[in-house]
C-alpha cells in the first residue's frame, strides 16, 4: 500500500519526464539485438558517446556471437580499448559470445533470469535490454535512477539495489518501459548529478532535494 503523497509524486515524475523526453529509444548505436546487448555490457561506467565511438568500428566485425568467438578476447580488447574497464569487458564479451553460441544457439535469451546467466549481465543490464527490445515493463535502476528517485524522495534508500527492489513494488508496470527511457534522459540532461537544473524544473514543488537545499 503506498501513500497518497507518494502516488502524487510518482504521477508528477511520470507526467513531467514523459513531456520533457517523449522519445522512447536508446542512444546506443546498434544494428541487431546481439549488438545491443554487447553495447549495454560495454556501457557500464562509460558514457553512451564513448561506447558508440568504439562500436562504429567494432560492430563492423562483430555482428554475431560467432564473430566474437573468431575475434578472441585479444582482438576484442583492441577494438574497445578506449572505454573504461576494457580488459574485463573484453574478457566477458568473449565469454558471453561463447555461451550464446554453445548454450543458446546464437539467440539472445528473453527472460531476466536467463539473461543474467551471461557474463557481465546484471539485473539492470537485463532490464535495459528487454525494455528496449521488447518494450518490457521494467524500470532499470542504476546509480543515476537511484539518485533521482531519492532526490524527489520517491524512495529513501542507500544503494541502487535497494532502490530497484522498492521500485518494483511502487511503480505500476504499465508505464515502466516508457519511464525507463524518459527517466534516463531526465538524469542525463536535466537532474544531473553535480548541477541539477532545479530552477527550470517542473518537479521542484514535489522535490525534497529542492526544498531542503533552499535553491
Ligand atoms: S528540482 Fe532539481 S533535484 Fe529536484 S528533480 Fe528537479 S532538477 Fe532534480
mmCIF file of C-alpha atoms and ligand atoms in Angstrom:
data_model
loop_
_atom_site.group_PDB
_atom_site.id
_atom_site.type_symbol
_atom_site.label_atom_id
_atom_site.label_comp_id
_atom_site.label_asym_id
_atom_site.label_seq_id
_atom_site.Cartn_x
_atom_site.Cartn_y
_atom_site.Cartn_z
ATOM 1 C CA UNK A 1 0.000 0.000 0.000
ATOM 2 C CA UNK A 2 1.535 3.327 -0.977
ATOM 3 C CA UNK A 3 0.587 6.710 0.434
ATOM 4 C CA UNK A 4 -1.405 9.369 -1.395
ATOM 5 C CA UNK A 5 1.615 11.698 -1.308
ATOM 6 C CA UNK A 6 3.873 9.084 -2.868
ATOM 7 C CA UNK A 7 1.298 8.323 -5.561
ATOM 8 C CA UNK A 8 1.180 12.028 -6.387
ATOM 9 C CA UNK A 9 4.998 12.267 -6.605
ATOM 10 C CA UNK A 10 5.123 9.279 -8.969
ATOM 11 C CA UNK A 11 2.337 10.743 -11.100
ATOM 12 C CA UNK A 12 4.143 14.081 -11.427
ATOM 13 C CA UNK A 13 7.507 12.453 -12.159
ATOM 14 C CA UNK A 14 5.943 10.409 -14.951
ATOM 15 C CA UNK A 15 3.939 13.292 -16.378
ATOM 16 C CA UNK A 16 6.822 15.746 -16.475
ATOM 17 C CA UNK A 17 9.526 13.358 -17.676
ATOM 18 C CA UNK A 18 7.233 11.987 -20.416
ATOM 19 C CA UNK A 19 6.557 15.565 -21.510
ATOM 20 C CA UNK A 20 10.221 16.565 -21.465
ATOM 21 C CA UNK A 21 11.580 13.395 -23.086
ATOM 22 C CA UNK A 22 8.917 11.735 -25.230
ATOM 23 C CA UNK A 23 11.480 9.920 -27.427
ATOM 24 C CA UNK A 24 11.260 6.283 -26.497
ATOM 25 C CA UNK A 25 14.606 4.954 -27.653
ATOM 26 C CA UNK A 26 18.138 4.316 -26.537
ATOM 27 C CA UNK A 27 21.064 6.494 -27.668
ATOM 28 C CA UNK A 28 23.309 3.437 -28.065
ATOM 29 C CA UNK A 29 24.394 2.554 -31.603
ATOM 30 C CA UNK A 30 23.479 -0.996 -32.732
ATOM 31 C CA UNK A 31 22.044 -2.845 -35.699
ATOM 32 C CA UNK A 32 20.737 -6.047 -34.112
ATOM 33 C CA UNK A 33 19.775 -7.377 -30.673
ATOM 34 C CA UNK A 34 23.124 -9.090 -30.179
ATOM 35 C CA UNK A 35 24.983 -5.825 -30.795
ATOM 36 C CA UNK A 36 22.613 -4.015 -28.419
ATOM 37 C CA UNK A 37 23.383 -6.496 -25.657
ATOM 38 C CA UNK A 38 27.123 -6.045 -26.205
ATOM 39 C CA UNK A 39 26.722 -2.243 -26.254
ATOM 40 C CA UNK A 40 24.833 -2.342 -22.932
ATOM 41 C CA UNK A 41 27.561 -4.535 -21.409
ATOM 42 C CA UNK A 42 30.142 -2.008 -22.618
ATOM 43 C CA UNK A 43 28.189 0.961 -21.261
ATOM 44 C CA UNK A 44 28.732 0.097 -17.577
ATOM 45 C CA UNK A 45 30.584 3.067 -16.032
ATOM 46 C CA UNK A 46 31.046 4.520 -19.520
ATOM 47 C CA UNK A 47 29.076 7.100 -21.496
ATOM 48 C CA UNK A 48 26.996 6.097 -24.499
ATOM 49 C CA UNK A 49 29.079 8.539 -26.576
ATOM 50 C CA UNK A 50 32.307 6.645 -25.799
ATOM 51 C CA UNK A 51 30.642 3.283 -26.416
ATOM 52 C CA UNK A 52 29.189 4.431 -29.736
ATOM 53 C CA UNK A 53 32.564 5.769 -30.869
ATOM 54 C CA UNK A 54 34.219 2.391 -30.283
ATOM 55 C CA UNK A 55 31.321 0.460 -31.787
ATOM 56 C CA UNK A 56 31.247 2.294 -35.118
ATOM 57 C CA UNK A 57 34.314 0.201 -35.978
ATOM 58 C CA UNK A 58 33.862 -2.766 -33.629
ATOM 59 C CA UNK A 59 30.350 -3.586 -34.877
ATOM 60 C CA UNK A 60 31.554 -3.767 -38.455
ATOM 61 C CA UNK A 61 33.226 -7.050 -37.477
ATOM 62 C CA UNK A 62 31.028 -8.127 -34.547
ATOM 63 C CA UNK A 63 27.577 -8.997 -35.838
ATOM 64 C CA UNK A 64 27.028 -12.442 -34.269
ATOM 65 C CA UNK A 65 28.350 -14.448 -31.287
ATOM 66 C CA UNK A 66 30.416 -16.480 -33.757
ATOM 67 C CA UNK A 67 32.186 -13.266 -34.828
ATOM 68 C CA UNK A 68 33.141 -12.681 -31.171
ATOM 69 C CA UNK A 69 34.496 -16.220 -30.898
ATOM 70 C CA UNK A 70 36.539 -15.714 -34.083
ATOM 71 C CA UNK A 71 37.985 -12.448 -32.790
ATOM 72 C CA UNK A 72 39.081 -13.877 -29.433
ATOM 73 C CA UNK A 73 39.500 -11.793 -26.323
ATOM 74 C CA UNK A 74 42.690 -10.133 -27.543
ATOM 75 C CA UNK A 75 41.236 -8.605 -30.685
ATOM 76 C CA UNK A 76 38.076 -7.546 -28.840
ATOM 77 C CA UNK A 77 40.345 -5.670 -26.409
ATOM 78 C CA UNK A 78 41.914 -3.787 -29.293
ATOM 79 C CA UNK A 79 38.520 -2.565 -30.539
ATOM 80 C CA UNK A 80 37.257 -1.383 -27.162
ATOM 81 C CA UNK A 81 40.419 -0.091 -25.504
ATOM 82 C CA UNK A 82 39.087 3.489 -25.358
ATOM 83 C CA UNK A 83 36.389 2.584 -22.809
ATOM 84 C CA UNK A 84 36.610 2.044 -19.050
ATOM 85 C CA UNK A 85 37.408 -1.470 -17.786
ATOM 86 C CA UNK A 86 38.067 -2.627 -21.347
ATOM 87 C CA UNK A 87 40.140 -5.626 -20.281
ATOM 88 C CA UNK A 88 37.397 -7.061 -18.080
ATOM 89 C CA UNK A 89 34.731 -6.137 -20.582
ATOM 90 C CA UNK A 90 36.629 -7.803 -23.454
ATOM 91 C CA UNK A 91 37.007 -10.991 -21.404
ATOM 92 C CA UNK A 92 33.312 -11.048 -20.549
ATOM 93 C CA UNK A 93 32.144 -10.156 -24.065
ATOM 94 C CA UNK A 94 34.165 -13.091 -25.362
ATOM 95 C CA UNK A 95 32.759 -15.445 -22.715
ATOM 96 C CA UNK A 96 29.227 -14.207 -23.432
ATOM 97 C CA UNK A 97 29.714 -14.916 -27.158
ATOM 98 C CA UNK A 98 30.866 -18.464 -26.357
ATOM 99 C CA UNK A 99 27.909 -19.045 -24.049
ATOM 100 C CA UNK A 100 25.366 -17.633 -26.504
ATOM 101 C CA UNK A 101 26.788 -19.827 -29.253
ATOM 102 C CA UNK A 102 27.076 -23.047 -27.234
ATOM 103 C CA UNK A 103 24.041 -22.843 -24.987
ATOM 104 C CA UNK A 104 21.550 -20.552 -26.705
ATOM 105 C CA UNK A 105 22.089 -21.420 -30.348
ATOM 106 C CA UNK A 106 23.263 -17.861 -31.085
ATOM 107 C CA UNK A 107 19.952 -16.395 -29.879
ATOM 108 C CA UNK A 108 19.652 -13.870 -27.071
ATOM 109 C CA UNK A 109 17.575 -15.189 -24.159
ATOM 110 C CA UNK A 110 14.336 -13.376 -23.430
ATOM 111 C CA UNK A 111 13.950 -13.624 -19.665
ATOM 112 C CA UNK A 112 15.609 -11.667 -16.872
ATOM 113 C CA UNK A 113 16.813 -14.898 -15.268
ATOM 114 C CA UNK A 114 18.425 -16.353 -18.404
ATOM 115 C CA UNK A 115 19.993 -13.057 -19.420
ATOM 116 C CA UNK A 116 21.719 -12.901 -16.049
ATOM 117 C CA UNK A 117 23.450 -16.219 -16.742
ATOM 118 C CA UNK A 118 25.547 -14.349 -19.332
ATOM 119 C CA UNK A 119 28.781 -12.665 -18.314
ATOM 120 C CA UNK A 120 28.777 -9.040 -17.072
ATOM 121 C CA UNK A 121 24.976 -9.048 -17.369
ATOM 122 C CA UNK A 122 23.276 -7.988 -14.175
ATOM 123 C CA UNK A 123 19.657 -7.218 -13.378
ATOM 124 C CA UNK A 124 19.990 -3.654 -14.672
ATOM 125 C CA UNK A 125 21.601 -4.779 -17.962
ATOM 126 C CA UNK A 126 18.894 -7.404 -18.454
ATOM 127 C CA UNK A 127 16.109 -4.901 -17.777
ATOM 128 C CA UNK A 128 17.563 -2.315 -20.166
ATOM 129 C CA UNK A 129 17.875 -4.959 -22.884
ATOM 130 C CA UNK A 130 14.305 -6.221 -22.524
ATOM 131 C CA UNK A 131 12.742 -2.791 -22.209
ATOM 132 C CA UNK A 132 14.469 -1.648 -25.426
ATOM 133 C CA UNK A 133 13.934 -4.806 -27.492
ATOM 134 C CA UNK A 134 10.562 -5.993 -26.170
ATOM 135 C CA UNK A 135 9.114 -2.888 -24.597
ATOM 136 C CA UNK A 136 9.066 -4.980 -21.420
ATOM 137 C CA UNK A 137 7.688 -3.209 -18.344
ATOM 138 C CA UNK A 138 10.968 -2.851 -16.495
ATOM 139 C CA UNK A 139 12.426 0.217 -14.903
ATOM 140 C CA UNK A 140 16.186 -0.375 -14.979
ATOM 141 C CA UNK A 141 17.719 1.156 -11.858
ATOM 142 C CA UNK A 142 21.332 2.257 -11.865
ATOM 143 C CA UNK A 143 23.114 4.799 -9.654
ATOM 144 C CA UNK A 144 21.572 7.663 -11.645
ATOM 145 C CA UNK A 145 17.967 6.493 -11.361
ATOM 146 C CA UNK A 146 18.723 5.766 -7.712
ATOM 147 C CA UNK A 147 19.858 9.405 -7.333
ATOM 148 C CA UNK A 148 16.759 10.907 -8.979
ATOM 149 C CA UNK A 149 14.263 8.775 -7.070
ATOM 150 C CA UNK A 150 15.993 9.661 -3.802
ATOM 151 C CA UNK A 151 16.197 13.355 -4.620
ATOM 152 C CA UNK A 152 12.490 13.510 -5.290
ATOM 153 C CA UNK A 153 12.046 11.266 -2.249
ATOM 154 C CA UNK A 154 10.040 8.638 -4.042
ATOM 155 C CA UNK A 155 12.351 6.223 -2.261
ATOM 156 C CA UNK A 156 14.727 6.690 0.654
ATOM 157 C CA UNK A 157 17.375 4.059 0.025
ATOM 158 C CA UNK A 158 21.112 3.515 0.417
ATOM 159 C CA UNK A 159 22.029 1.936 -2.924
ATOM 160 C CA UNK A 160 20.761 1.104 -6.405
ATOM 161 C CA UNK A 161 19.866 -2.471 -5.496
ATOM 162 C CA UNK A 162 17.647 -1.341 -2.651
ATOM 163 C CA UNK A 163 16.068 1.244 -4.972
ATOM 164 C CA UNK A 164 15.484 -1.440 -7.599
ATOM 165 C CA UNK A 165 13.659 -3.613 -5.066
ATOM 166 C CA UNK A 166 11.494 -0.716 -3.887
ATOM 167 C CA UNK A 167 10.791 0.473 -7.424
ATOM 168 C CA UNK A 168 9.471 -2.966 -8.320
ATOM 169 C CA UNK A 169 6.873 -2.554 -5.596
ATOM 170 C CA UNK A 170 5.762 1.025 -6.148
ATOM 171 C CA UNK A 171 5.793 1.601 -9.923
ATOM 172 C CA UNK A 172 2.890 0.195 -11.895
ATOM 173 C CA UNK A 173 4.170 -1.941 -14.725
ATOM 174 C CA UNK A 174 2.105 -0.236 -17.482
ATOM 175 C CA UNK A 175 4.345 2.796 -17.831
ATOM 176 C CA UNK A 176 7.693 1.327 -16.887
ATOM 177 C CA UNK A 177 9.169 0.756 -20.371
ATOM 178 C CA UNK A 178 8.390 4.373 -21.266
ATOM 179 C CA UNK A 179 9.546 5.630 -17.881
ATOM 180 C CA UNK A 180 12.810 3.735 -18.277
ATOM 181 C CA UNK A 181 13.693 5.940 -21.264
ATOM 182 C CA UNK A 182 12.283 9.228 -20.018
ATOM 183 C CA UNK A 183 13.984 8.945 -16.635
ATOM 184 C CA UNK A 184 17.276 8.058 -18.309
ATOM 185 C CA UNK A 185 17.157 11.272 -20.341
ATOM 186 C CA UNK A 186 15.968 13.145 -17.264
ATOM 187 C CA UNK A 187 19.063 12.274 -15.205
ATOM 188 C CA UNK A 188 21.388 12.620 -18.162
ATOM 189 C CA UNK A 189 20.249 16.040 -19.349
ATOM 190 C CA UNK A 190 18.288 17.640 -16.525
ATOM 191 C CA UNK A 191 18.605 16.225 -12.993
ATOM 192 C CA UNK A 192 22.366 15.976 -13.490
ATOM 193 C CA UNK A 193 24.498 14.633 -10.624
ATOM 194 C CA UNK A 194 26.562 17.740 -9.893
ATOM 195 C CA UNK A 195 24.378 20.513 -11.246
ATOM 196 C CA UNK A 196 20.692 19.642 -11.447
ATOM 197 C CA UNK A 197 18.708 22.238 -13.403
ATOM 198 C CA UNK A 198 16.415 22.919 -10.462
ATOM 199 C CA UNK A 199 15.469 26.476 -11.371
ATOM 200 C CA UNK A 200 13.826 25.255 -14.592
ATOM 201 C CA UNK A 201 12.371 22.061 -13.148
ATOM 202 C CA UNK A 202 8.633 21.407 -13.193
ATOM 203 C CA UNK A 203 9.063 18.837 -10.429
ATOM 204 C CA UNK A 204 10.567 21.278 -7.917
ATOM 205 C CA UNK A 205 7.374 21.640 -5.830
ATOM 206 C CA UNK A 206 7.420 17.893 -5.281
ATOM 207 C CA UNK A 207 11.172 17.510 -4.859
ATOM 208 C CA UNK A 208 12.685 17.162 -1.406
ATOM 209 C CA UNK A 209 16.190 17.904 -2.672
ATOM 210 C CA UNK A 210 14.923 21.238 -3.944
ATOM 211 C CA UNK A 211 13.092 22.011 -0.720
ATOM 212 C CA UNK A 212 15.904 21.041 1.649
ATOM 213 C CA UNK A 213 18.660 22.728 -0.299
ATOM 214 C CA UNK A 214 16.810 26.057 -0.389
ATOM 215 C CA UNK A 215 17.546 26.515 -4.052
HETATM 216 S S1 LIG B 1 14.111 20.096 -8.625
HETATM 217 FE FE1 LIG B 1 16.260 19.705 -9.051
HETATM 218 S S2 LIG B 1 16.828 17.894 -7.877
HETATM 219 FE FE2 LIG B 1 14.587 18.001 -7.972
HETATM 220 S S3 LIG B 1 14.037 16.708 -9.709
HETATM 221 FE FE3 LIG B 1 14.188 18.812 -10.439
HETATM 222 S S4 LIG B 1 16.283 19.002 -11.187
HETATM 223 FE FE4 LIG B 1 16.207 17.161 -9.895
#
